[in-house]
PDB file of C-alpha atoms in Angstrom:
ATOM      1  CA  MET A   6     -27.291  15.240   7.693  1.00 38.00           C
ATOM      2  CA  ALA A   7     -28.337  13.542  10.606  1.00 38.00           C
ATOM      3  CA  ASN A   8     -29.277  15.348  13.703  1.00 37.00           C
ATOM      4  CA  PHE A   9     -28.135  13.484  16.910  1.00 34.00           C
ATOM      5  CA  LEU A  10     -26.676  14.649  20.297  1.00 30.00           C
ATOM      6  CA  PHE A  11     -23.634  13.498  21.752  1.00 32.00           C
ATOM      7  CA  PHE A  12     -25.153  10.829  24.083  1.00 33.00           C
ATOM      8  CA  GLY A  13     -28.068   8.363  23.861  1.00 38.00           C
ATOM      9  CA  ASN A  14     -29.270   4.995  22.145  1.00 41.00           C
ATOM     10  CA  TYR A  15     -28.561   5.827  18.439  1.00 36.00           C
ATOM     11  CA  ASN A  16     -29.658   2.497  17.263  1.00 40.00           C
ATOM     12  CA  ARG A  17     -33.051   2.942  18.543  1.00 39.00           C
ATOM     13  CA  PRO A  18     -35.618   3.281  15.734  1.00 42.00           C
ATOM     14  CA  GLY A  19     -37.047   7.060  15.190  1.00 41.00           C
ATOM     15  CA  PRO A  20     -38.694   8.965  12.513  1.00 44.00           C
ATOM     16  CA  GLY A  21     -35.214   9.815  10.903  1.00 44.00           C
ATOM     17  CA  VAL A  22     -34.412  13.203   9.242  1.00 47.00           C
ATOM     18  CA  SER A  23     -35.899  14.398   6.288  1.00 50.00           C
ATOM     19  CA  LYS A  24     -33.518  14.747   3.298  1.00 51.00           C
ATOM     20  CA  ASP A  25     -34.922  18.378   2.635  1.00 55.00           C
ATOM     21  CA  GLU A  26     -33.625  19.390   6.228  1.00 62.00           C
ATOM     22  CA  PRO A  27     -30.951  22.111   5.787  1.00 71.00           C
ATOM     23  CA  GLN A  28     -27.560  21.139   6.369  1.00 75.00           C
ATOM     24  CA  LYS A  29     -25.915  22.050   9.605  1.00 82.00           C
ATOM     25  CA  PRO A  30     -22.634  23.938   9.561  1.00 86.00           C
ATOM     26  CA  PRO A  31     -19.622  21.861   9.223  1.00 85.00           C
ATOM     27  CA  TYR A  32     -18.245  22.358  12.806  1.00 87.00           C
ATOM     28  CA  ILE A  33     -21.768  21.467  14.165  1.00 90.00           C
ATOM     29  CA  ARG A  34     -21.792  18.398  12.074  1.00 92.00           C
ATOM     30  CA  TYR A  35     -18.264  17.371  12.983  1.00 93.00           C
ATOM     31  CA  PHE A  36     -18.868  17.299  16.687  1.00 94.00           C
ATOM     32  CA  GLN A  37     -22.404  15.747  15.948  1.00 93.00           C
ATOM     33  CA  LEU A  38     -20.729  12.803  14.185  1.00 92.00           C
ATOM     34  CA  MET A  39     -17.848  12.494  16.660  1.00 94.00           C
ATOM     35  CA  GLY A  40     -20.332  12.163  19.548  1.00 93.00           C
ATOM     36  CA  ARG A  41     -22.370   9.333  17.536  1.00 93.00           C
ATOM     37  CA  LYS A  42     -19.264   7.354  16.721  1.00 94.00           C
ATOM     38  CA  PHE A  43     -17.418   7.990  20.181  1.00 95.00           C
ATOM     39  CA  GLY A  44     -17.556   4.477  21.149  1.00 95.00           C
ATOM     40  CA  LYS A  45     -16.426   3.234  17.760  1.00 96.00           C
ATOM     41  CA  LEU A  46     -13.694   5.717  17.603  1.00 96.00           C
ATOM     42  CA  ILE A  47     -12.395   4.215  20.799  1.00 96.00           C
ATOM     43  CA  GLN A  48     -12.605   0.680  19.547  1.00 96.00           C
ATOM     44  CA  LEU A  49     -10.668   1.752  16.475  1.00 97.00           C
ATOM     45  CA  ASN A  50      -7.939   3.475  18.415  1.00 97.00           C
ATOM     46  CA  LEU A  51      -7.546   0.407  20.739  1.00 97.00           C
ATOM     47  CA  LEU A  52      -6.863  -1.523  17.462  1.00 97.00           C
ATOM     48  CA  PHE A  53      -4.452   0.764  16.169  1.00 97.00           C
ATOM     49  CA  PHE A  54      -2.622   1.292  19.338  1.00 97.00           C
ATOM     50  CA  VAL A  55      -1.484  -2.251  19.522  1.00 97.00           C
ATOM     51  CA  PRO A  56       0.869  -2.025  16.456  1.00 97.00           C
ATOM     52  CA  PHE A  57       1.901   1.401  17.562  1.00 97.00           C
ATOM     53  CA  LEU A  58       2.969  -0.069  20.787  1.00 96.00           C
ATOM     54  CA  VAL A  59       4.843  -2.674  19.121  1.00 97.00           C
ATOM     55  CA  VAL A  60       6.690  -0.246  16.651  1.00 97.00           C
ATOM     56  CA  MET A  61       7.324   2.092  19.492  1.00 96.00           C
ATOM     57  CA  ALA A  62       9.050  -0.616  21.617  1.00 96.00           C
ATOM     58  CA  VAL A  63      11.330  -1.330  18.845  1.00 95.00           C
ATOM     59  CA  CYS A  64      12.270   2.057  18.708  1.00 95.00           C
ATOM     60  CA  ILE A  65      12.824   2.599  22.217  1.00 93.00           C
ATOM     61  CA  PHE A  66      15.238  -0.465  22.119  1.00 93.00           C
ATOM     62  CA  LEU A  67      17.086   0.736  19.119  1.00 92.00           C
ATOM     63  CA  MET A  68      17.385   4.183  21.011  1.00 90.00           C
ATOM     64  CA  PHE A  69      18.627   2.638  24.560  1.00 90.00           C
ATOM     65  CA  GLY A  70      19.087  -0.861  24.155  1.00 82.00           C
ATOM     66  CA  MET A  71      22.142  -0.412  21.885  1.00 74.00           C
ATOM     67  CA  LEU A  72      25.583   0.354  23.236  1.00 69.00           C
ATOM     68  CA  THR A  73      27.162   1.980  20.017  1.00 74.00           C
ATOM     69  CA  HIS A  74      25.480   4.915  18.161  1.00 75.00           C
ATOM     70  CA  TYR A  75      27.179   5.622  14.948  1.00 77.00           C
ATOM     71  CA  GLN A  76      28.152   9.224  14.434  1.00 78.00           C
ATOM     72  CA  LEU A  77      28.989  11.126  11.288  1.00 78.00           C
ATOM     73  CA  GLN A  78      31.287  14.218  11.331  1.00 78.00           C
ATOM     74  CA  LEU A  79      30.514  16.660   8.403  1.00 73.00           C
ATOM     75  CA  PRO A  80      33.477  19.288   7.788  1.00 71.00           C
ATOM     76  CA  MET A  81      32.327  22.818   8.211  1.00 68.00           C
ATOM     77  CA  GLY A  82      35.276  25.100   7.409  1.00 63.00           C
ATOM     78  CA  GLN A  83      37.674  24.810  10.288  1.00 66.00           C
ATOM     79  CA  TYR A  84      34.981  23.200  12.492  1.00 70.00           C
ATOM     80  CA  SER A  85      33.143  19.851  12.034  1.00 73.00           C
ATOM     81  CA  LEU A  86      29.480  18.744  12.708  1.00 74.00           C
ATOM     82  CA  GLN A  87      28.869  15.748  14.369  1.00 81.00           C
ATOM     83  CA  LEU A  88      25.494  13.936  13.753  1.00 83.00           C
ATOM     84  CA  ASP A  89      24.139  11.017  15.845  1.00 85.00           C
ATOM     85  CA  VAL A  90      23.070   8.967  12.750  1.00 88.00           C
ATOM     86  CA  TRP A  91      21.718   6.255  14.698  1.00 90.00           C
ATOM     87  CA  THR A  92      19.296   8.281  16.719  1.00 90.00           C
ATOM     88  CA  LEU A  93      18.166  10.379  13.730  1.00 92.00           C
ATOM     89  CA  TYR A  94      17.788   7.576  10.984  1.00 93.00           C
ATOM     90  CA  VAL A  95      17.902   4.204  12.544  1.00 93.00           C
ATOM     91  CA  VAL A  96      15.569   4.677  15.566  1.00 93.00           C
ATOM     92  CA  PRO A  97      12.718   5.931  13.412  1.00 95.00           C
ATOM     93  CA  PHE A  98      13.086   3.277  10.755  1.00 96.00           C
ATOM     94  CA  PRO A  99      10.708   0.888  12.303  1.00 96.00           C
ATOM     95  CA  LEU A 100       7.716   3.665  11.801  1.00 97.00           C
ATOM     96  CA  ILE A 101       7.633   2.376   8.215  1.00 97.00           C
ATOM     97  CA  PHE A 102       5.975  -0.698   9.526  1.00 97.00           C
ATOM     98  CA  LEU A 103       3.199   1.136  11.138  1.00 97.00           C
ATOM     99  CA  SER A 104       2.215   2.933   7.623  1.00 97.00           C
ATOM    100  CA  PRO A 105       0.035  -0.316   6.576  1.00 97.00           C
ATOM    101  CA  PHE A 106      -2.117   0.066   9.874  1.00 98.00           C
ATOM    102  CA  ILE A 107      -2.833   3.455   8.881  1.00 97.00           C
ATOM    103  CA  ALA A 108      -4.851   2.225   6.041  1.00 97.00           C
ATOM    104  CA  GLY A 109      -7.522   0.494   8.434  1.00 97.00           C
ATOM    105  CA  LEU A 110      -7.387   3.748  10.640  1.00 97.00           C
ATOM    106  CA  THR A 111      -7.952   5.927   7.642  1.00 97.00           C
ATOM    107  CA  TYR A 112     -10.863   3.814   5.818  1.00 97.00           C
ATOM    108  CA  VAL A 113     -12.919   3.487   9.046  1.00 97.00           C
ATOM    109  CA  THR A 114     -12.675   7.183   9.994  1.00 97.00           C
ATOM    110  CA  ARG A 115     -13.470   8.186   6.623  1.00 96.00           C
ATOM    111  CA  ASN A 116     -16.518   6.384   6.521  1.00 95.00           C
ATOM    112  CA  PHE A 117     -17.512   8.083   9.687  1.00 95.00           C
ATOM    113  CA  ALA A 118     -16.634  11.242   8.148  1.00 94.00           C
ATOM    114  CA  ARG A 119     -18.875  10.988   5.120  1.00 92.00           C
ATOM    115  CA  GLU A 120     -21.587   9.215   7.463  1.00 90.00           C
ATOM    116  CA  ASP A 121     -21.219   5.774   5.987  1.00 90.00           C
ATOM    117  CA  HIS A 122     -21.661   2.761   7.973  1.00 88.00           C
ATOM    118  CA  ALA A 123     -18.478   0.626   9.369  1.00 89.00           C
ATOM    119  CA  PHE A 124     -17.821  -2.357  10.857  1.00 93.00           C
ATOM    120  CA  VAL A 125     -14.855  -1.421  12.989  1.00 95.00           C
ATOM    121  CA  PHE A 126     -12.915  -4.515  13.261  1.00 94.00           C
ATOM    122  CA  SER A 127     -13.826  -6.340   9.866  1.00 94.00           C
ATOM    123  CA  ASP A 128     -13.421  -3.165   7.956  1.00 95.00           C
ATOM    124  CA  TYR A 129     -10.186  -2.044   9.840  1.00 96.00           C
ATOM    125  CA  LYS A 130      -8.675  -5.654   9.080  1.00 95.00           C
ATOM    126  CA  ASP A 131      -9.786  -5.609   5.413  1.00 95.00           C
ATOM    127  CA  ALA A 132      -8.781  -2.269   4.565  1.00 96.00           C
ATOM    128  CA  ILE A 133      -5.139  -3.197   5.776  1.00 96.00           C
ATOM    129  CA  LYS A 134      -5.121  -6.502   3.725  1.00 95.00           C
ATOM    130  CA  ASP A 135      -6.298  -4.455   0.642  1.00 94.00           C
ATOM    131  CA  ASN A 136      -3.995  -1.523   1.032  1.00 96.00           C
ATOM    132  CA  TRP A 137      -0.753  -2.432   2.685  1.00 96.00           C
ATOM    133  CA  LYS A 138       1.405  -2.244  -0.208  1.00 96.00           C
ATOM    134  CA  ALA A 139       0.424   1.307  -1.012  1.00 96.00           C
ATOM    135  CA  PHE A 140       0.665   2.507   2.295  1.00 97.00           C
ATOM    136  CA  LEU A 141       3.906   0.498   3.045  1.00 97.00           C
ATOM    137  CA  LEU A 142       5.421   2.184  -0.309  1.00 97.00           C
ATOM    138  CA  ASN A 143       4.155   5.647   0.978  1.00 97.00           C
ATOM    139  CA  GLY A 144       5.758   4.885   4.372  1.00 97.00           C
ATOM    140  CA  ILE A 145       9.049   4.267   2.569  1.00 97.00           C
ATOM    141  CA  PHE A 146       9.107   7.352   0.500  1.00 97.00           C
ATOM    142  CA  LEU A 147       8.286   9.272   3.662  1.00 97.00           C
ATOM    143  CA  TYR A 148      11.182   7.931   5.215  1.00 97.00           C
ATOM    144  CA  VAL A 149      13.610   8.570   2.423  1.00 97.00           C
ATOM    145  CA  ALA A 150      12.344  11.981   1.825  1.00 97.00           C
ATOM    146  CA  TYR A 151      12.761  12.684   5.814  1.00 96.00           C
ATOM    147  CA  MET A 152      16.601  11.365   5.542  1.00 96.00           C
ATOM    148  CA  VAL A 153      17.130  13.516   2.549  1.00 96.00           C
ATOM    149  CA  LEU A 154      15.571  16.698   3.774  1.00 96.00           C
ATOM    150  CA  SER A 155      16.561  16.590   7.402  1.00 94.00           C
ATOM    151  CA  PHE A 156      20.231  15.951   6.472  1.00 92.00           C
ATOM    152  CA  SER A 157      20.240  18.602   3.719  1.00 92.00           C
ATOM    153  CA  MET A 158      18.623  21.082   6.197  1.00 93.00           C
ATOM    154  CA  LEU A 159      21.178  20.344   8.829  1.00 89.00           C
ATOM    155  CA  TYR A 160      23.965  20.768   6.575  1.00 87.00           C
ATOM    156  CA  TYR A 161      22.732  24.130   4.877  1.00 90.00           C
ATOM    157  CA  TYR A 162      21.999  25.538   8.324  1.00 88.00           C
ATOM    158  CA  TYR A 163      25.335  25.313   9.450  1.00 85.00           C
ATOM    159  CA  GLN A 164      27.117  26.146   6.215  1.00 85.00           C
ATOM    160  CA  MET A 165      25.044  29.376   6.510  1.00 86.00           C
ATOM    161  CA  ALA A 166      27.610  30.553   9.051  1.00 79.00           C
ATOM    162  CA  PHE A 167      30.097  30.719   6.242  1.00 82.00           C
ATOM    163  CA  ASN A 168      28.331  31.594   3.369  1.00 84.00           C
ATOM    164  CA  TRP A 169      24.569  33.196   3.057  1.00 87.00           C
ATOM    165  CA  PHE A 170      24.016  31.532  -0.183  1.00 91.00           C
ATOM    166  CA  PHE A 171      23.126  28.395   1.535  1.00 90.00           C
ATOM    167  CA  MET A 172      19.771  30.179   2.729  1.00 93.00           C
ATOM    168  CA  ILE A 173      18.443  29.481  -0.540  1.00 94.00           C
ATOM    169  CA  PRO A 174      18.625  25.860  -0.509  1.00 94.00           C
ATOM    170  CA  LEU A 175      17.517  25.633   2.875  1.00 95.00           C
ATOM    171  CA  ALA A 176      14.386  27.758   2.254  1.00 96.00           C
ATOM    172  CA  PHE A 177      13.778  25.286  -0.630  1.00 96.00           C
ATOM    173  CA  CYS A 178      14.225  22.388   1.727  1.00 96.00           C
ATOM    174  CA  PHE A 179      11.863  23.901   3.980  1.00 96.00           C
ATOM    175  CA  LEU A 180       9.109  24.533   1.507  1.00 96.00           C
ATOM    176  CA  ALA A 181       9.245  20.995   0.268  1.00 96.00           C
ATOM    177  CA  ILE A 182       8.741  19.873   3.633  1.00 96.00           C
ATOM    178  CA  VAL A 183       5.617  22.189   3.869  1.00 96.00           C
ATOM    179  CA  VAL A 184       4.317  20.660   0.666  1.00 96.00           C
ATOM    180  CA  LEU A 185       5.045  17.047   1.556  1.00 96.00           C
ATOM    181  CA  LEU A 186       3.135  17.637   4.920  1.00 96.00           C
ATOM    182  CA  PHE A 187       0.059  19.167   3.200  1.00 97.00           C
ATOM    183  CA  CYS A 188       0.084  16.215   0.748  1.00 97.00           C
ATOM    184  CA  GLN A 189       0.003  13.799   3.633  1.00 97.00           C
ATOM    185  CA  TYR A 190      -3.278  15.308   4.791  1.00 97.00           C
ATOM    186  CA  TYR A 191      -4.853  13.747   1.439  1.00 97.00           C
ATOM    187  CA  VAL A 192      -2.556  10.594   0.422  1.00 97.00           C
ATOM    188  CA  PRO A 193      -4.188   8.061   2.970  1.00 97.00           C
ATOM    189  CA  ILE A 194      -7.690   9.004   2.343  1.00 97.00           C
ATOM    190  CA  MET A 195      -7.149   8.862  -1.560  1.00 96.00           C
ATOM    191  CA  ILE A 196      -5.561   5.752  -1.322  1.00 96.00           C
ATOM    192  CA  VAL A 197      -8.429   3.808   0.347  1.00 95.00           C
ATOM    193  CA  THR A 198     -11.143   5.943  -2.030  1.00 93.00           C
ATOM    194  CA  PHE A 199      -9.354   5.593  -5.596  1.00 91.00           C
ATOM    195  CA  ASP A 200      -7.777   2.805  -7.434  1.00 90.00           C
ATOM    196  CA  LEU A 201      -4.842   4.888  -8.659  1.00 91.00           C
ATOM    197  CA  PRO A 202      -0.977   4.629  -8.813  1.00 94.00           C
ATOM    198  CA  LEU A 203       0.697   6.153  -6.078  1.00 94.00           C
ATOM    199  CA  ARG A 204       2.501   8.792  -8.439  1.00 94.00           C
ATOM    200  CA  LYS A 205      -1.062   9.747  -9.595  1.00 94.00           C
ATOM    201  CA  ILE A 206      -2.296   9.759  -6.001  1.00 95.00           C
ATOM    202  CA  TYR A 207       0.701  12.141  -5.010  1.00 95.00           C
ATOM    203  CA  ARG A 208      -0.017  14.439  -8.071  1.00 95.00           C
ATOM    204  CA  ASN A 209      -3.817  14.842  -7.239  1.00 95.00           C
ATOM    205  CA  ALA A 210      -2.866  15.569  -3.568  1.00 95.00           C
ATOM    206  CA  LEU A 211      -0.434  18.210  -4.627  1.00 95.00           C
ATOM    207  CA  ILE A 212      -3.226  19.906  -6.395  1.00 94.00           C
ATOM    208  CA  LEU A 213      -5.540  19.393  -3.559  1.00 94.00           C
ATOM    209  CA  SER A 214      -2.863  20.837  -1.144  1.00 92.00           C
ATOM    210  CA  ILE A 215      -2.995  24.101  -3.141  1.00 93.00           C
ATOM    211  CA  ALA A 216      -6.724  24.230  -3.643  1.00 93.00           C
ATOM    212  CA  GLY A 217      -7.427  23.374   0.300  1.00 93.00           C
ATOM    213  CA  LEU A 218      -4.746  25.815   1.678  1.00 94.00           C
ATOM    214  CA  TRP A 219      -6.777  27.125   4.480  1.00 95.00           C
ATOM    215  CA  ARG A 220      -7.855  23.366   5.532  1.00 95.00           C
ATOM    216  CA  ASN A 221      -4.239  22.487   5.474  1.00 96.00           C
ATOM    217  CA  LEU A 222      -3.348  25.310   7.648  1.00 96.00           C
ATOM    218  CA  LEU A 223      -6.223  24.242  10.151  1.00 96.00           C
ATOM    219  CA  LEU A 224      -4.954  20.695  10.382  1.00 96.00           C
ATOM    220  CA  THR A 225      -1.346  21.978  10.687  1.00 96.00           C
ATOM    221  CA  ALA A 226      -2.562  24.024  13.814  1.00 96.00           C
ATOM    222  CA  ILE A 227      -4.275  20.825  15.295  1.00 95.00           C
ATOM    223  CA  TYR A 228      -1.349  18.701  14.947  1.00 95.00           C
ATOM    224  CA  GLY A 229       0.867  21.615  16.014  1.00 95.00           C
ATOM    225  CA  LEU A 230      -1.262  21.737  19.236  1.00 94.00           C
ATOM    226  CA  PHE A 231      -1.127  18.150  19.921  1.00 93.00           C
ATOM    227  CA  LEU A 232       2.528  17.721  19.595  1.00 93.00           C
ATOM    228  CA  PHE A 233       3.017  20.827  21.907  1.00 94.00           C
ATOM    229  CA  VAL A 234       0.475  19.241  24.434  1.00 92.00           C
ATOM    230  CA  CYS A 235       2.267  16.047  24.269  1.00 92.00           C
ATOM    231  CA  TYR A 236       5.702  17.656  24.756  1.00 91.00           C
ATOM    232  CA  GLN A 237       4.392  19.515  27.833  1.00 92.00           C
ATOM    233  CA  ALA A 238       2.927  16.302  29.136  1.00 91.00           C
ATOM    234  CA  LEU A 239       6.216  14.459  29.081  1.00 89.00           C
ATOM    235  CA  ALA A 240       7.411  16.822  31.928  1.00 87.00           C
ATOM    236  CA  ASN A 241       6.197  14.844  34.627  1.00 90.00           C
ATOM    237  CA  LEU A 242       5.200  11.115  35.167  1.00 92.00           C
ATOM    238  CA  LEU A 243       1.664  11.972  36.114  1.00 93.00           C
ATOM    239  CA  THR A 244       1.091  13.891  32.903  1.00 92.00           C
ATOM    240  CA  SER A 245       2.884  11.208  30.903  1.00 92.00           C
ATOM    241  CA  LEU A 246       0.493   8.439  31.996  1.00 94.00           C
ATOM    242  CA  VAL A 247      -2.725  10.594  31.099  1.00 94.00           C
ATOM    243  CA  LEU A 248      -1.144  11.146  27.830  1.00 93.00           C
ATOM    244  CA  LEU A 249      -0.380   7.354  27.439  1.00 93.00           C
ATOM    245  CA  LEU A 250      -3.971   6.612  28.497  1.00 95.00           C
ATOM    246  CA  LEU A 251      -5.262   9.270  25.808  1.00 94.00           C
ATOM    247  CA  MET A 252      -3.049   7.644  23.210  1.00 94.00           C
ATOM    248  CA  ALA A 253      -4.391   4.267  23.840  1.00 95.00           C
ATOM    249  CA  LEU A 254      -8.244   5.340  23.921  1.00 95.00           C
ATOM    250  CA  PHE A 255      -8.560   8.261  21.564  1.00 94.00           C
ATOM    251  CA  ILE A 256      -5.840  10.279  20.149  1.00 95.00           C
ATOM    252  CA  PHE A 257      -5.102   8.420  16.978  1.00 96.00           C
ATOM    253  CA  SER A 258      -8.785   7.707  15.833  1.00 97.00           C
ATOM    254  CA  PHE A 259      -9.601  11.416  16.447  1.00 96.00           C
ATOM    255  CA  LEU A 260      -6.759  12.933  14.638  1.00 96.00           C
ATOM    256  CA  SER A 261      -7.582  10.558  11.554  1.00 97.00           C
ATOM    257  CA  TYR A 262     -11.341  11.539  11.928  1.00 97.00           C
ATOM    258  CA  THR A 263     -10.549  15.302  11.934  1.00 96.00           C
ATOM    259  CA  ASP A 264      -8.160  14.868   8.950  1.00 97.00           C
ATOM    260  CA  CYS A 265     -10.787  13.042   6.868  1.00 96.00           C
ATOM    261  CA  PHE A 266     -13.914  15.092   7.844  1.00 96.00           C
ATOM    262  CA  VAL A 267     -11.713  18.572   7.009  1.00 96.00           C
ATOM    263  CA  VAL A 268     -10.601  17.284   3.437  1.00 96.00           C
ATOM    264  CA  TYR A 269     -12.936  14.793   2.275  1.00 95.00           C
ATOM    265  CA  SER A 270     -15.407  17.296   1.294  1.00 93.00           C
ATOM    266  CA  LEU A 271     -12.804  18.991  -0.977  1.00 94.00           C
ATOM    267  CA  ILE A 272     -11.900  15.497  -2.470  1.00 94.00           C
ATOM    268  CA  ASP A 273     -15.621  14.857  -3.290  1.00 92.00           C
ATOM    269  CA  ARG A 274     -15.940  18.287  -4.975  1.00 92.00           C
ATOM    270  CA  LEU A 275     -13.081  18.538  -7.079  1.00 92.00           C
ATOM    271  CA  LEU A 276     -12.402  14.746  -7.867  1.00 89.00           C
ATOM    272  CA  ILE A 277     -15.575  12.835  -7.455  1.00 87.00           C
ATOM    273  CA  GLN A 278     -18.542  15.018  -8.430  1.00 88.00           C
ATOM    274  CA  PRO A 279     -16.682  15.900 -11.686  1.00 86.00           C
ATOM    275  CA  TYR A 280     -16.684  12.227 -12.464  1.00 79.00           C
ATOM    276  CA  TYR A 281     -20.355  12.261 -11.993  1.00 80.00           C
ATOM    277  CA  THR A 282     -21.064  15.196 -14.081  1.00 83.00           C
ATOM    278  CA  LYS A 283     -18.991  13.870 -17.005  1.00 81.00           C
ATOM    279  CA  LYS A 284     -20.829  10.658 -16.646  1.00 78.00           C
ATOM    280  CA  LYS A 285     -24.346  12.232 -16.853  1.00 81.00           C
ATOM    281  CA  GLU A 286     -23.229  14.123 -19.699  1.00 78.00           C
ATOM    282  CA  ILE A 287     -22.250  11.086 -21.673  1.00 80.00           C
ATOM    283  CA  GLU A 288     -25.265   9.178 -20.559  1.00 77.00           C
ATOM    284  CA  ALA A 289     -27.509  12.024 -21.800  1.00 78.00           C
ATOM    285  CA  GLU A 290     -25.662  11.940 -25.152  1.00 78.00           C
ATOM    286  CA  GLN A 291     -26.063   8.230 -25.532  1.00 77.00           C
ATOM    287  CA  ASN A 292     -29.675   8.476 -24.544  1.00 79.00           C
ATOM    288  CA  ASN A 293     -30.420  11.238 -27.337  1.00 75.00           C
ATOM    289  CA  GLY A 294     -28.905   8.881 -29.782  1.00 63.00           C
ATOM    290  CA  GLU A 295     -25.878  10.716 -30.514  1.00 57.00           C
ATOM    291  CA  GLU A 296     -23.131   8.503 -32.189  1.00 54.00           C
ATOM    292  CA  GLN A 297     -24.368   5.362 -30.415  1.00 54.00           C
ATOM    293  CA  ASP A 298     -23.044   2.791 -32.558  1.00 54.00           C
ATOM    294  CA  SER A 299     -19.887   4.812 -33.233  1.00 52.00           C
ATOM    295  CA  PRO A 300     -16.794   2.771 -31.813  1.00 53.00           C
ATOM    296  CA  ASP A 301     -14.897   5.898 -30.903  1.00 55.00           C
ATOM    297  CA  LYS A 302     -18.089   6.717 -28.404  1.00 50.00           C
ATOM    298  CA  GLU A 303     -16.810   3.917 -26.062  1.00 49.00           C
ATOM    299  CA  LYS A 304     -13.162   5.003 -26.145  1.00 49.00           C
ATOM    300  CA  GLU A 305     -14.610   8.410 -24.841  1.00 51.00           C
ATOM    301  CA  GLU A 306     -16.002   6.863 -21.780  1.00 55.00           C
ATOM    302  CA  SER A 307     -13.687   7.440 -18.690  1.00 57.00           C
ATOM    303  CA  GLU A 308     -11.187   4.873 -17.808  1.00 63.00           C
ATOM    304  CA  TYR A 309     -12.303   4.802 -14.256  1.00 61.00           C
ATOM    305  CA  VAL A 310     -15.663   4.198 -12.849  1.00 60.00           C
ATOM    306  CA  TYR A 311     -17.039   5.212  -9.192  1.00 57.00           C
ATOM    307  CA  VAL A 312     -18.483   2.254  -7.627  1.00 58.00           C
ATOM    308  CA  ASN A 313     -19.589   2.365  -3.874  1.00 53.00           C
ATOM    309  CA  GLY A 314     -17.240   5.124  -2.794  1.00 53.00           C
ATOM    310  CA  ARG A 315     -13.850   4.244  -4.803  1.00 64.00           C
ATOM    311  CA  MET A 316     -12.869   4.930  -8.255  1.00 64.00           C
ATOM    312  CA  VAL A 317     -11.826   1.650 -10.166  1.00 65.00           C
ATOM    313  CA  LYS A 318     -10.695   0.608 -13.514  1.00 65.00           C
ATOM    314  CA  ARG A 319     -13.275  -0.144 -15.825  1.00 63.00           C
ATOM    315  CA  SER A 320     -11.559  -3.002 -17.511  1.00 64.00           C
ATOM    316  CA  GLN A 321     -10.783  -4.589 -13.825  1.00 64.00           C
ATOM    317  CA  LEU A 322     -14.278  -3.986 -12.998  1.00 60.00           C
ATOM    318  CA  GLU A 323     -15.577  -6.132 -15.582  1.00 55.00           C
ATOM    319  CA  GLU A 324     -13.260  -8.950 -14.913  1.00 51.00           C
ATOM    320  CA  GLU A 325     -13.744  -9.153 -10.972  1.00 47.00           C
ATOM    321  CA  SER A 326     -14.821  -7.285  -8.229  1.00 42.00           C
ATOM    322  CA  ILE A 327     -11.816  -5.239  -6.757  1.00 37.00           C
ATOM    323  CA  PHE A 328     -13.725  -2.281  -5.093  1.00 38.00           C
ATOM    324  CA  GLU A 329     -12.521  -2.581  -1.574  1.00 44.00           C
ATOM    325  CA  ASP A 330     -15.497  -1.046   0.104  1.00 47.00           C
ATOM    326  CA  SER A 331     -17.851  -3.757  -1.361  1.00 37.00           C
ATOM    327  CA  LYS A 332     -15.867  -6.182   0.688  1.00 41.00           C
ATOM    328  CA  HIS A 333     -16.145  -4.105   3.947  1.00 47.00           C
ATOM    329  CA  SER A 334     -19.703  -3.326   4.108  1.00 44.00           C
TER     330      SER A 334
END
């Protein structure tokens, strides 16, 4: 790994770093990489902040610009629960359209985390163009999950006052939220790395969310601390302005970079490296002349090939170059 300090001219030629140099601990590499890419992280954050600002403006308009907020009354024994459906489900709806822009944010910070080169603007733009459908579909899925789980938890929570049995489905809803949250630490990175359907992305993300439990807890603590600081910062105008400035310059790219740095090594170890190992075994068998002419040998080859950092289907690769990284580099 590169051995740079936080400041300095990192484009200046130098002797480089020996590949035999011992790898530094992850927490040191994390800060070294962030220091080297700090300027580009600010550029990336500014790019993402533009659509974020537009979406938030729409949400604020829906919240305060509409005179009528629709209410829903749920019977709770001899009482009723009144929900502001407009605030709970209509106001957050525009956040779905922010999802495609997360593709660009994730792609660039993933490259930073694995020490690959990235052109901030062009890679950000191309990643959105190539992955917007998958990210939009993921955004829709998350919104529907939010509607179902939030409504269910509110209902079960208030029903517990009349019947303790509702504690069981409430616990299941809470568990589903935790699992879904953990999966989201992996889903965006996997979308920009693998050419897989979203259902397979989620299946692998579920496995990784279990295998990387400590990573999930670490990221949850970081995001929780961030939300707590944001909540405290809204207490007065000055701290709110400071928070807005930090959001414009750094916060989104920092969180995305942190996520990518923490989880990418696990993705590489459990998904990418096993592919390389299997590929080498197949090539070794072929070089030894074992069943070289057998038609079944070709069928045993992996359906996916790893090219320039992304898994793509072998059949599609033969027809055209669909690997997005090659277009971004």
